[in-house]
Amino acid sequence: MTTPTPSRMAENRTTLLVLDAEPLPRLGRLTGRVRIEHADESTLASLLPSADVLLVWDFASHAVRRAWPGEGPRPRWVHTASAGVDHLMCPELAASDTVVTNARGVFDQPIAEYVAALVLAMAKDLPRTWELQRAREWRHRESQRVAGTRACVVGSGPIGRAIVTTLEALGITTALVGRTPRAGVHGPEELDRLIARADWVVSAAPLTEETYGMFDARRFGVMQPSARFVNVGRGQLVVEDALARALSTHGIAGAALDVFEHEPLGPESPLWEVPGLIVSPHMSGDTIGWREELGTQFVELYERWEAGEPLPNVVDKQRGYVPGH
């Protein structure tokens, strides 16, 4: 029996292709066990056919859509270091037998905390307090009590459920809306009724054909003039011009956007100057150590995949999210 040489052993190793973003992922225990190659948008298409696994570390890139091969060799598994998968899904990937997983579980509580912070900031008028402090102006005001108010959270996945739990801890009565009605979850046919009576409307839904542009002029018109709107889902869920008009005409009282149709938001965007709008740079889930947590999650998933065990966080490629919520 011939003992394999190191070069032959290396040839038999799984090839992990990483779509890079800085800083690069820490893959710990995989070092030396896996052949790791790196790609950017210019090299991804040429390297994909030889990869067994693709780690989409650059979760803001749309390169996978453009580079995914049709017929022929392709990765058996794609993992994206994000909750959303709309940036990589394309008809060829959806039709393939490649398994797609996401980073479900990493961002749930951080995003819920961020939403709660936005709710409290708007209720207590903290942005105005900061402006007045910078102007050295003493102006007493009354603020809103959040306990006893109502919220409607759209998106019944882990992030939406974490938001509900966190808001309810503040004494806010919360209704959760999902794709299909079930215990504790309202169906989409009830959305208008729920947002019409909500003080807080929180968008945490995945981006699908059904949810694209769901918050438009009609929906903002359904809301109360005293309502505030928060989007931590996907930027394309919101018709931004309609939101700007609703705020400028006092159709709603305030809003906060952490995600946008086009990112990064350019300095020429009129959204920076919309009255009553808080703009943040897609950071609601990014707490200290989040990249290390994403790397650890991928290593654990890889070891399950390598052992032939079922993977969690498997995305339904037709629906565009992990089902079963």
PDB file of C-alpha atoms in Angstrom:
ATOM      1  CA  MET A   1       0.000   0.000   0.000  1.00  0.00           C
ATOM      2  CA  THR A   2       1.383   3.363  -1.023  1.00  0.00           C
ATOM      3  CA  THR A   3       1.312   6.162   1.538  1.00  0.00           C
ATOM      4  CA  PRO A   4      -0.159   9.343   0.002  1.00  0.00           C
ATOM      5  CA  THR A   5       2.358  12.128  -0.388  1.00  0.00           C
ATOM      6  CA  PRO A   6       1.572  15.519   1.179  1.00  0.00           C
ATOM      7  CA  SER A   7       0.881  16.955  -2.274  1.00  0.00           C
ATOM      8  CA  ARG A   8      -1.619  14.184  -3.094  1.00  0.00           C
ATOM      9  CA  MET A   9      -3.253  14.560   0.309  1.00  0.00           C
ATOM     10  CA  ALA A  10      -3.608  18.280  -0.372  1.00  0.00           C
ATOM     11  CA  GLU A  11      -5.191  17.545  -3.729  1.00  0.00           C
ATOM     12  CA  ASN A  12      -7.903  15.500  -1.981  1.00  0.00           C
ATOM     13  CA  ARG A  13      -8.791  18.235   0.472  1.00  0.00           C
ATOM     14  CA  THR A  14     -12.045  20.148   0.163  1.00  0.00           C
ATOM     15  CA  THR A  15     -11.692  23.511  -1.567  1.00  0.00           C
ATOM     16  CA  LEU A  16     -13.267  26.379   0.364  1.00  0.00           C
ATOM     17  CA  LEU A  17     -13.607  29.559  -1.675  1.00  0.00           C
ATOM     18  CA  VAL A  18     -14.041  32.800   0.262  1.00  0.00           C
ATOM     19  CA  LEU A  19     -15.549  35.876  -1.380  1.00  0.00           C
ATOM     20  CA  ASP A  20     -13.364  38.320   0.478  1.00  0.00           C
ATOM     21  CA  ALA A  21     -14.096  41.381   2.530  1.00  0.00           C
ATOM     22  CA  GLU A  22     -11.817  43.039   5.054  1.00  0.00           C
ATOM     23  CA  PRO A  23     -11.069  41.910   7.660  1.00  0.00           C
ATOM     24  CA  LEU A  24     -10.841  38.314   6.440  1.00  0.00           C
ATOM     25  CA  PRO A  25     -12.671  35.618   8.428  1.00  0.00           C
ATOM     26  CA  ARG A  26     -10.882  33.718  11.167  1.00  0.00           C
ATOM     27  CA  LEU A  27     -11.424  30.062  10.323  1.00  0.00           C
ATOM     28  CA  GLY A  28      -9.506  28.582  13.234  1.00  0.00           C
ATOM     29  CA  ARG A  29      -9.759  24.795  13.219  1.00  0.00           C
ATOM     30  CA  LEU A  30     -10.166  24.649   9.434  1.00  0.00           C
ATOM     31  CA  THR A  31      -6.630  25.899   8.854  1.00  0.00           C
ATOM     32  CA  GLY A  32      -4.596  23.093   7.294  1.00  0.00           C
ATOM     33  CA  ARG A  33      -7.637  20.814   6.944  1.00  0.00           C
ATOM     34  CA  VAL A  34      -9.178  22.656   4.024  1.00  0.00           C
ATOM     35  CA  ARG A  35      -7.716  24.186   0.896  1.00  0.00           C
ATOM     36  CA  ILE A  36      -8.761  27.831   1.281  1.00  0.00           C
ATOM     37  CA  GLU A  37      -8.807  30.073  -1.772  1.00  0.00           C
ATOM     38  CA  HIS A  38      -9.791  33.710  -1.945  1.00  0.00           C
ATOM     39  CA  ALA A  39     -11.745  35.578  -4.598  1.00  0.00           C
ATOM     40  CA  ASP A  40     -12.919  39.070  -5.301  1.00  0.00           C
ATOM     41  CA  GLU A  41     -15.552  40.225  -7.780  1.00  0.00           C
ATOM     42  CA  SER A  42     -13.110  39.982 -10.695  1.00  0.00           C
ATOM     43  CA  THR A  43     -11.942  36.399  -9.996  1.00  0.00           C
ATOM     44  CA  LEU A  44     -15.038  34.765  -8.520  1.00  0.00           C
ATOM     45  CA  ALA A  45     -16.451  33.420 -11.794  1.00  0.00           C
ATOM     46  CA  SER A  46     -13.220  31.640 -12.744  1.00  0.00           C
ATOM     47  CA  LEU A  47     -12.773  30.051  -9.311  1.00  0.00           C
ATOM     48  CA  LEU A  48     -16.349  28.962  -8.591  1.00  0.00           C
ATOM     49  CA  PRO A  49     -16.339  25.756 -10.711  1.00  0.00           C
ATOM     50  CA  SER A  50     -13.412  24.303  -8.746  1.00  0.00           C
ATOM     51  CA  ALA A  51     -14.830  25.115  -5.296  1.00  0.00           C
ATOM     52  CA  ASP A  52     -16.662  22.637  -3.074  1.00  0.00           C
ATOM     53  CA  VAL A  53     -17.888  25.303  -0.663  1.00  0.00           C
ATOM     54  CA  LEU A  54     -18.371  29.050  -1.094  1.00  0.00           C
ATOM     55  CA  LEU A  55     -18.296  31.368   1.919  1.00  0.00           C
ATOM     56  CA  VAL A  56     -19.820  34.722   0.966  1.00  0.00           C
ATOM     57  CA  TRP A  57     -17.939  36.793   3.517  1.00  0.00           C
ATOM     58  CA  ASP A  58     -18.535  39.968   1.497  1.00  0.00           C
ATOM     59  CA  PHE A  59     -22.261  39.895   2.162  1.00  0.00           C
ATOM     60  CA  ALA A  60     -22.817  43.289   0.531  1.00  0.00           C
ATOM     61  CA  SER A  61     -21.540  42.067  -2.833  1.00  0.00           C
ATOM     62  CA  HIS A  62     -23.809  40.989  -5.693  1.00  0.00           C
ATOM     63  CA  ALA A  63     -20.932  39.178  -7.420  1.00  0.00           C
ATOM     64  CA  VAL A  64     -22.401  35.699  -6.847  1.00  0.00           C
ATOM     65  CA  ARG A  65     -25.450  36.582  -8.951  1.00  0.00           C
ATOM     66  CA  ARG A  66     -23.261  37.574 -11.868  1.00  0.00           C
ATOM     67  CA  ALA A  67     -20.698  34.784 -11.523  1.00  0.00           C
ATOM     68  CA  TRP A  68     -22.787  31.716 -10.698  1.00  0.00           C
ATOM     69  CA  PRO A  69     -22.210  29.026 -13.340  1.00  0.00           C
ATOM     70  CA  GLY A  70     -25.109  27.507 -15.222  1.00  0.00           C
ATOM     71  CA  GLU A  71     -24.381  23.960 -16.329  1.00  0.00           C
ATOM     72  CA  GLY A  72     -21.219  22.336 -15.092  1.00  0.00           C
ATOM     73  CA  PRO A  73     -19.297  22.155 -11.813  1.00  0.00           C
ATOM     74  CA  ARG A  74     -20.404  24.385  -8.971  1.00  0.00           C
ATOM     75  CA  PRO A  75     -20.049  24.491  -5.154  1.00  0.00           C
ATOM     76  CA  ARG A  76     -22.167  21.985  -3.273  1.00  0.00           C
ATOM     77  CA  TRP A  77     -22.802  24.436  -0.457  1.00  0.00           C
ATOM     78  CA  VAL A  78     -22.957  28.236  -0.236  1.00  0.00           C
ATOM     79  CA  HIS A  79     -22.983  30.026   3.107  1.00  0.00           C
ATOM     80  CA  THR A  80     -23.539  33.773   3.417  1.00  0.00           C
ATOM     81  CA  ALA A  81     -22.383  35.681   6.495  1.00  0.00           C
ATOM     82  CA  SER A  82     -25.666  37.579   6.624  1.00  0.00           C
ATOM     83  CA  ALA A  83     -29.318  37.043   7.455  1.00  0.00           C
ATOM     84  CA  GLY A  84     -30.567  38.138   4.020  1.00  0.00           C
ATOM     85  CA  VAL A  85     -29.830  36.124   0.877  1.00  0.00           C
ATOM     86  CA  ASP A  86     -31.312  38.382  -1.808  1.00  0.00           C
ATOM     87  CA  HIS A  87     -27.842  39.676  -2.732  1.00  0.00           C
ATOM     88  CA  LEU A  88     -26.732  36.261  -3.981  1.00  0.00           C
ATOM     89  CA  MET A  89     -29.857  34.500  -5.222  1.00  0.00           C
ATOM     90  CA  CYS A  90     -30.252  34.140  -8.985  1.00  0.00           C
ATOM     91  CA  PRO A  91     -32.361  31.745 -11.104  1.00  0.00           C
ATOM     92  CA  GLU A  92     -29.374  29.455 -11.777  1.00  0.00           C
ATOM     93  CA  LEU A  93     -28.535  29.112  -8.082  1.00  0.00           C
ATOM     94  CA  ALA A  94     -32.183  28.665  -7.132  1.00  0.00           C
ATOM     95  CA  ALA A  95     -32.569  25.870  -9.707  1.00  0.00           C
ATOM     96  CA  SER A  96     -29.356  24.059  -8.710  1.00  0.00           C
ATOM     97  CA  ASP A  97     -28.931  21.363  -6.073  1.00  0.00           C
ATOM     98  CA  THR A  98     -26.510  23.580  -4.132  1.00  0.00           C
ATOM     99  CA  VAL A  99     -27.438  24.028  -0.478  1.00  0.00           C
ATOM    100  CA  VAL A 100     -27.611  27.648   0.734  1.00  0.00           C
ATOM    101  CA  THR A 101     -27.351  28.605   4.412  1.00  0.00           C
ATOM    102  CA  ASN A 102     -27.336  31.955   6.192  1.00  0.00           C
ATOM    103  CA  ALA A 103     -26.121  33.452   9.472  1.00  0.00           C
ATOM    104  CA  ARG A 104     -29.426  33.153  11.281  1.00  0.00           C
ATOM    105  CA  GLY A 105     -28.971  33.504  15.029  1.00  0.00           C
ATOM    106  CA  VAL A 106     -26.041  35.909  15.063  1.00  0.00           C
ATOM    107  CA  PHE A 107     -27.947  39.159  14.604  1.00  0.00           C
ATOM    108  CA  ASP A 108     -31.288  38.526  16.347  1.00  0.00           C
ATOM    109  CA  GLN A 109     -30.713  40.078  19.775  1.00  0.00           C
ATOM    110  CA  PRO A 110     -28.370  42.894  18.636  1.00  0.00           C
ATOM    111  CA  ILE A 111     -30.957  44.081  16.108  1.00  0.00           C
ATOM    112  CA  ALA A 112     -33.742  43.799  18.685  1.00  0.00           C
ATOM    113  CA  GLU A 113     -31.723  45.959  21.076  1.00  0.00           C
ATOM    114  CA  TYR A 114     -31.079  48.486  18.304  1.00  0.00           C
ATOM    115  CA  VAL A 115     -34.799  48.721  17.516  1.00  0.00           C
ATOM    116  CA  ALA A 116     -35.572  49.245  21.205  1.00  0.00           C
ATOM    117  CA  ALA A 117     -32.937  51.983  21.333  1.00  0.00           C
ATOM    118  CA  LEU A 118     -34.525  53.727  18.342  1.00  0.00           C
ATOM    119  CA  VAL A 119     -37.996  53.475  19.868  1.00  0.00           C
ATOM    120  CA  LEU A 120     -36.773  54.989  23.132  1.00  0.00           C
ATOM    121  CA  ALA A 121     -34.742  57.674  21.347  1.00  0.00           C
ATOM    122  CA  MET A 122     -37.773  58.813  19.345  1.00  0.00           C
ATOM    123  CA  ALA A 123     -40.175  58.580  22.271  1.00  0.00           C
ATOM    124  CA  LYS A 124     -37.840  60.574  24.520  1.00  0.00           C
ATOM    125  CA  ASP A 125     -36.876  63.042  21.755  1.00  0.00           C
ATOM    126  CA  LEU A 126     -33.165  62.324  22.245  1.00  0.00           C
ATOM    127  CA  PRO A 127     -32.046  63.550  18.795  1.00  0.00           C
ATOM    128  CA  ARG A 128     -33.571  66.961  19.556  1.00  0.00           C
ATOM    129  CA  THR A 129     -31.993  66.992  23.019  1.00  0.00           C
ATOM    130  CA  TRP A 130     -28.570  66.475  21.428  1.00  0.00           C
ATOM    131  CA  GLU A 131     -29.218  69.272  18.903  1.00  0.00           C
ATOM    132  CA  LEU A 132     -30.258  71.655  21.669  1.00  0.00           C
ATOM    133  CA  GLN A 133     -27.224  70.737  23.755  1.00  0.00           C
ATOM    134  CA  ARG A 134     -24.908  71.527  20.853  1.00  0.00           C
ATOM    135  CA  ALA A 135     -26.705  74.870  20.489  1.00  0.00           C
ATOM    136  CA  ARG A 136     -26.392  75.482  24.297  1.00  0.00           C
ATOM    137  CA  GLU A 137     -30.158  75.969  24.417  1.00  0.00           C
ATOM    138  CA  TRP A 138     -32.200  75.006  27.497  1.00  0.00           C
ATOM    139  CA  ARG A 139     -35.658  73.989  26.261  1.00  0.00           C
ATOM    140  CA  HIS A 140     -37.884  71.901  28.475  1.00  0.00           C
ATOM    141  CA  ARG A 141     -40.212  69.470  26.689  1.00  0.00           C
ATOM    142  CA  GLU A 142     -42.457  66.564  27.557  1.00  0.00           C
ATOM    143  CA  SER A 143     -41.613  63.143  26.173  1.00  0.00           C
ATOM    144  CA  GLN A 144     -43.688  60.083  25.384  1.00  0.00           C
ATOM    145  CA  ARG A 145     -44.124  57.067  27.633  1.00  0.00           C
ATOM    146  CA  VAL A 146     -43.547  53.828  25.684  1.00  0.00           C
ATOM    147  CA  ALA A 147     -45.253  51.472  28.135  1.00  0.00           C
ATOM    148  CA  GLY A 148     -48.836  51.043  27.003  1.00  0.00           C
ATOM    149  CA  THR A 149     -48.147  51.899  23.358  1.00  0.00           C
ATOM    150  CA  ARG A 150     -48.666  49.454  20.477  1.00  0.00           C
ATOM    151  CA  ALA A 151     -46.217  48.076  17.953  1.00  0.00           C
ATOM    152  CA  CYS A 152     -46.604  46.047  14.777  1.00  0.00           C
ATOM    153  CA  VAL A 153     -43.513  44.035  13.813  1.00  0.00           C
ATOM    154  CA  VAL A 154     -43.460  42.770  10.215  1.00  0.00           C
ATOM    155  CA  GLY A 155     -41.321  39.670   9.728  1.00  0.00           C
ATOM    156  CA  SER A 156     -41.826  36.597  11.906  1.00  0.00           C
ATOM    157  CA  GLY A 157     -38.325  35.132  11.689  1.00  0.00           C
ATOM    158  CA  PRO A 158     -35.878  35.022  14.606  1.00  0.00           C
ATOM    159  CA  ILE A 159     -35.075  38.733  14.293  1.00  0.00           C
ATOM    160  CA  GLY A 160     -38.746  39.726  14.312  1.00  0.00           C
ATOM    161  CA  ARG A 161     -39.458  37.458  17.270  1.00  0.00           C
ATOM    162  CA  ALA A 162     -36.498  38.891  19.214  1.00  0.00           C
ATOM    163  CA  ILE A 163     -37.798  42.415  18.510  1.00  0.00           C
ATOM    164  CA  VAL A 164     -41.225  41.439  19.850  1.00  0.00           C
ATOM    165  CA  THR A 165     -39.732  40.032  23.060  1.00  0.00           C
ATOM    166  CA  THR A 166     -37.575  43.113  23.631  1.00  0.00           C
ATOM    167  CA  LEU A 167     -40.368  45.622  22.966  1.00  0.00           C
ATOM    168  CA  GLU A 168     -42.764  43.726  25.193  1.00  0.00           C
ATOM    169  CA  ALA A 169     -40.173  43.988  27.988  1.00  0.00           C
ATOM    170  CA  LEU A 170     -40.639  47.759  27.696  1.00  0.00           C
ATOM    171  CA  GLY A 171     -44.386  47.369  28.209  1.00  0.00           C
ATOM    172  CA  ILE A 172     -45.285  47.750  24.535  1.00  0.00           C
ATOM    173  CA  THR A 173     -48.185  45.636  23.268  1.00  0.00           C
ATOM    174  CA  THR A 174     -46.837  43.987  20.124  1.00  0.00           C
ATOM    175  CA  ALA A 175     -48.397  42.202  17.140  1.00  0.00           C
ATOM    176  CA  LEU A 176     -46.221  40.058  14.863  1.00  0.00           C
ATOM    177  CA  VAL A 177     -46.999  39.675  11.145  1.00  0.00           C
ATOM    178  CA  GLY A 178     -45.624  36.861   8.995  1.00  0.00           C
ATOM    179  CA  ARG A 179     -46.121  35.212   5.628  1.00  0.00           C
ATOM    180  CA  THR A 180     -48.627  32.707   6.981  1.00  0.00           C
ATOM    181  CA  PRO A 181     -50.931  33.077  10.013  1.00  0.00           C
ATOM    182  CA  ARG A 182     -50.379  30.720  12.950  1.00  0.00           C
ATOM    183  CA  ALA A 183     -50.302  30.805  16.734  1.00  0.00           C
ATOM    184  CA  GLY A 184     -48.879  34.173  17.760  1.00  0.00           C
ATOM    185  CA  VAL A 185     -48.428  35.360  14.174  1.00  0.00           C
ATOM    186  CA  HIS A 186     -50.886  37.387  12.084  1.00  0.00           C
ATOM    187  CA  GLY A 187     -51.097  36.867   8.336  1.00  0.00           C
ATOM    188  CA  PRO A 188     -50.365  39.578   5.737  1.00  0.00           C
ATOM    189  CA  GLU A 189     -54.094  40.206   5.205  1.00  0.00           C
ATOM    190  CA  GLU A 190     -54.181  41.757   8.700  1.00  0.00           C
ATOM    191  CA  LEU A 191     -51.239  44.101   8.154  1.00  0.00           C
ATOM    192  CA  ASP A 192     -53.223  47.217   7.251  1.00  0.00           C
ATOM    193  CA  ARG A 193     -55.521  46.809  10.238  1.00  0.00           C
ATOM    194  CA  LEU A 194     -52.593  46.400  12.615  1.00  0.00           C
ATOM    195  CA  ILE A 195     -50.467  49.271  11.345  1.00  0.00           C
ATOM    196  CA  ALA A 196     -53.507  51.564  11.399  1.00  0.00           C
ATOM    197  CA  ARG A 197     -53.592  51.347  15.187  1.00  0.00           C
ATOM    198  CA  ALA A 198     -49.848  50.990  15.874  1.00  0.00           C
ATOM    199  CA  ASP A 199     -47.653  53.639  17.472  1.00  0.00           C
ATOM    200  CA  TRP A 200     -44.553  51.810  16.181  1.00  0.00           C
ATOM    201  CA  VAL A 201     -44.280  49.929  12.887  1.00  0.00           C
ATOM    202  CA  VAL A 202     -41.099  47.854  12.596  1.00  0.00           C
ATOM    203  CA  SER A 203     -40.028  46.265   9.315  1.00  0.00           C
ATOM    204  CA  ALA A 204     -37.860  43.154   9.757  1.00  0.00           C
ATOM    205  CA  ALA A 205     -39.074  41.068   6.808  1.00  0.00           C
ATOM    206  CA  PRO A 206     -36.925  39.281   4.223  1.00  0.00           C
ATOM    207  CA  LEU A 207     -36.841  40.668   0.689  1.00  0.00           C
ATOM    208  CA  THR A 208     -39.015  38.587  -1.632  1.00  0.00           C
ATOM    209  CA  GLU A 209     -41.247  39.303  -4.621  1.00  0.00           C
ATOM    210  CA  GLU A 210     -44.162  39.707  -2.207  1.00  0.00           C
ATOM    211  CA  THR A 211     -42.398  42.107   0.168  1.00  0.00           C
ATOM    212  CA  TYR A 212     -40.590  44.328  -2.370  1.00  0.00           C
ATOM    213  CA  GLY A 213     -41.844  47.915  -1.879  1.00  0.00           C
ATOM    214  CA  MET A 214     -44.482  46.814   0.621  1.00  0.00           C
ATOM    215  CA  PHE A 215     -44.154  50.058   2.588  1.00  0.00           C
ATOM    216  CA  ASP A 216     -45.371  52.521  -0.030  1.00  0.00           C
ATOM    217  CA  ALA A 217     -47.464  55.687  -0.061  1.00  0.00           C
ATOM    218  CA  ARG A 218     -50.671  53.742   0.593  1.00  0.00           C
ATOM    219  CA  ARG A 219     -49.219  51.949   3.611  1.00  0.00           C
ATOM    220  CA  PHE A 220     -47.793  55.143   5.096  1.00  0.00           C
ATOM    221  CA  GLY A 221     -51.224  56.694   4.539  1.00  0.00           C
ATOM    222  CA  VAL A 222     -52.815  53.935   6.608  1.00  0.00           C
ATOM    223  CA  MET A 223     -50.616  54.739   9.611  1.00  0.00           C
ATOM    224  CA  GLN A 224     -51.577  57.238  12.291  1.00  0.00           C
ATOM    225  CA  PRO A 225     -50.054  60.735  12.097  1.00  0.00           C
ATOM    226  CA  SER A 226     -48.453  60.002  15.482  1.00  0.00           C
ATOM    227  CA  ALA A 227     -46.880  56.718  14.342  1.00  0.00           C
ATOM    228  CA  ARG A 228     -43.164  56.077  13.901  1.00  0.00           C
ATOM    229  CA  PHE A 229     -41.644  53.659  11.400  1.00  0.00           C
ATOM    230  CA  VAL A 230     -38.402  51.650  11.709  1.00  0.00           C
ATOM    231  CA  ASN A 231     -36.774  49.541   8.969  1.00  0.00           C
ATOM    232  CA  VAL A 232     -34.063  47.042   9.914  1.00  0.00           C
ATOM    233  CA  GLY A 233     -35.040  44.473   7.244  1.00  0.00           C
ATOM    234  CA  ARG A 234     -33.974  45.243   3.696  1.00  0.00           C
ATOM    235  CA  GLY A 235     -33.838  48.654   2.062  1.00  0.00           C
ATOM    236  CA  GLN A 236     -36.010  47.605  -0.887  1.00  0.00           C
ATOM    237  CA  LEU A 237     -38.959  46.906   1.423  1.00  0.00           C
ATOM    238  CA  VAL A 238     -39.538  50.672   1.565  1.00  0.00           C
ATOM    239  CA  VAL A 239     -40.409  53.144  -1.172  1.00  0.00           C
ATOM    240  CA  GLU A 240     -38.055  55.816   0.110  1.00  0.00           C
ATOM    241  CA  ASP A 241     -39.657  58.744  -1.737  1.00  0.00           C
ATOM    242  CA  ALA A 242     -43.027  57.809  -0.230  1.00  0.00           C
ATOM    243  CA  LEU A 243     -41.533  57.720   3.261  1.00  0.00           C
ATOM    244  CA  ALA A 244     -39.872  61.096   2.728  1.00  0.00           C
ATOM    245  CA  ARG A 245     -43.209  62.603   1.640  1.00  0.00           C
ATOM    246  CA  ALA A 246     -45.027  61.091   4.610  1.00  0.00           C
ATOM    247  CA  LEU A 247     -42.518  62.652   6.996  1.00  0.00           C
ATOM    248  CA  SER A 248     -42.369  66.008   5.227  1.00  0.00           C
ATOM    249  CA  THR A 249     -46.175  66.344   5.220  1.00  0.00           C
ATOM    250  CA  HIS A 250     -46.540  65.044   8.799  1.00  0.00           C
ATOM    251  CA  GLY A 251     -48.356  61.946   7.589  1.00  0.00           C
ATOM    252  CA  ILE A 252     -46.333  60.087  10.215  1.00  0.00           C
ATOM    253  CA  ALA A 253     -44.395  61.484  13.155  1.00  0.00           C
ATOM    254  CA  GLY A 254     -40.961  59.971  12.632  1.00  0.00           C
ATOM    255  CA  ALA A 255     -38.887  57.184  11.155  1.00  0.00           C
ATOM    256  CA  ALA A 256     -35.539  55.444  11.362  1.00  0.00           C
ATOM    257  CA  LEU A 257     -33.811  53.638   8.499  1.00  0.00           C
ATOM    258  CA  ASP A 258     -30.826  51.360   8.998  1.00  0.00           C
ATOM    259  CA  VAL A 259     -31.030  49.846   5.491  1.00  0.00           C
ATOM    260  CA  PHE A 260     -31.465  51.529   2.121  1.00  0.00           C
ATOM    261  CA  GLU A 261     -32.271  50.722  -1.476  1.00  0.00           C
ATOM    262  CA  HIS A 262     -28.745  51.732  -2.499  1.00  0.00           C
ATOM    263  CA  GLU A 263     -25.859  51.414  -0.047  1.00  0.00           C
ATOM    264  CA  PRO A 264     -23.812  53.184   1.006  1.00  0.00           C
ATOM    265  CA  LEU A 265     -26.122  56.177   1.053  1.00  0.00           C
ATOM    266  CA  GLY A 266     -24.391  58.892  -0.965  1.00  0.00           C
ATOM    267  CA  PRO A 267     -23.889  62.419   0.381  1.00  0.00           C
ATOM    268  CA  GLU A 268     -26.180  63.730  -2.368  1.00  0.00           C
ATOM    269  CA  SER A 269     -29.162  61.697  -1.116  1.00  0.00           C
ATOM    270  CA  PRO A 270     -32.096  63.841   0.032  1.00  0.00           C
ATOM    271  CA  LEU A 271     -32.777  61.335   2.823  1.00  0.00           C
ATOM    272  CA  TRP A 272     -30.094  62.972   4.969  1.00  0.00           C
ATOM    273  CA  GLU A 273     -32.261  66.097   5.253  1.00  0.00           C
ATOM    274  CA  VAL A 274     -35.729  64.571   5.668  1.00  0.00           C
ATOM    275  CA  PRO A 275     -37.313  65.975   8.846  1.00  0.00           C
ATOM    276  CA  GLY A 276     -37.890  63.402  11.553  1.00  0.00           C
ATOM    277  CA  LEU A 277     -35.763  60.701   9.919  1.00  0.00           C
ATOM    278  CA  ILE A 278     -32.883  58.959  11.725  1.00  0.00           C
ATOM    279  CA  VAL A 279     -30.322  57.542   9.271  1.00  0.00           C
ATOM    280  CA  SER A 280     -27.841  54.863  10.339  1.00  0.00           C
ATOM    281  CA  PRO A 281     -25.339  53.000   8.126  1.00  0.00           C
ATOM    282  CA  HIS A 282     -26.636  49.382   8.175  1.00  0.00           C
ATOM    283  CA  MET A 283     -25.196  48.753  11.638  1.00  0.00           C
ATOM    284  CA  SER A 284     -28.122  47.503  13.713  1.00  0.00           C
ATOM    285  CA  GLY A 285     -26.739  43.967  14.033  1.00  0.00           C
ATOM    286  CA  ASP A 286     -23.047  44.808  14.178  1.00  0.00           C
ATOM    287  CA  THR A 287     -21.929  44.655  17.797  1.00  0.00           C
ATOM    288  CA  ILE A 288     -18.343  44.300  19.015  1.00  0.00           C
ATOM    289  CA  GLY A 289     -17.098  40.827  18.091  1.00  0.00           C
ATOM    290  CA  TRP A 290     -19.756  40.128  15.447  1.00  0.00           C
ATOM    291  CA  ARG A 291     -17.242  39.112  12.774  1.00  0.00           C
ATOM    292  CA  GLU A 292     -15.607  36.609  15.108  1.00  0.00           C
ATOM    293  CA  GLU A 293     -19.047  35.182  15.885  1.00  0.00           C
ATOM    294  CA  LEU A 294     -19.782  34.825  12.165  1.00  0.00           C
ATOM    295  CA  GLY A 295     -16.477  33.015  11.634  1.00  0.00           C
ATOM    296  CA  THR A 296     -17.135  30.669  14.547  1.00  0.00           C
ATOM    297  CA  GLN A 297     -20.613  29.908  13.252  1.00  0.00           C
ATOM    298  CA  PHE A 298     -19.263  29.004   9.804  1.00  0.00           C
ATOM    299  CA  VAL A 299     -16.577  26.699  11.246  1.00  0.00           C
ATOM    300  CA  GLU A 300     -19.231  24.860  13.262  1.00  0.00           C
ATOM    301  CA  LEU A 301     -21.470  24.547  10.205  1.00  0.00           C
ATOM    302  CA  TYR A 302     -18.537  23.332   8.104  1.00  0.00           C
ATOM    303  CA  GLU A 303     -17.723  20.565  10.560  1.00  0.00           C
ATOM    304  CA  ARG A 304     -21.347  19.402  10.470  1.00  0.00           C
ATOM    305  CA  TRP A 305     -21.291  19.460   6.654  1.00  0.00           C
ATOM    306  CA  GLU A 306     -17.968  17.606   6.566  1.00  0.00           C
ATOM    307  CA  ALA A 307     -19.384  14.906   8.858  1.00  0.00           C
ATOM    308  CA  GLY A 308     -22.463  14.506   6.671  1.00  0.00           C
ATOM    309  CA  GLU A 309     -24.788  15.856   9.367  1.00  0.00           C
ATOM    310  CA  PRO A 310     -27.872  17.930   8.507  1.00  0.00           C
ATOM    311  CA  LEU A 311     -27.176  21.652   8.330  1.00  0.00           C
ATOM    312  CA  PRO A 312     -29.249  24.220  10.217  1.00  0.00           C
ATOM    313  CA  ASN A 313     -30.155  27.562   8.639  1.00  0.00           C
ATOM    314  CA  VAL A 314     -30.916  26.025   5.227  1.00  0.00           C
ATOM    315  CA  VAL A 315     -32.573  28.617   2.986  1.00  0.00           C
ATOM    316  CA  ASP A 316     -35.606  27.786   0.872  1.00  0.00           C
ATOM    317  CA  LYS A 317     -34.180  29.116  -2.382  1.00  0.00           C
ATOM    318  CA  GLN A 318     -37.610  29.723  -3.892  1.00  0.00           C
ATOM    319  CA  ARG A 319     -38.929  31.692  -0.906  1.00  0.00           C
ATOM    320  CA  GLY A 320     -35.649  33.446  -0.130  1.00  0.00           C
ATOM    321  CA  TYR A 321     -35.449  32.718   3.593  1.00  0.00           C
ATOM    322  CA  VAL A 322     -35.146  29.900   6.135  1.00  0.00           C
ATOM    323  CA  PRO A 323     -38.649  28.414   6.525  1.00  0.00           C
ATOM    324  CA  GLY A 324     -40.261  27.029   9.618  1.00  0.00           C
ATOM    325  CA  HIS A 325     -40.519  30.225  11.691  1.00  0.00           C
TER     326      HIS A 325
END
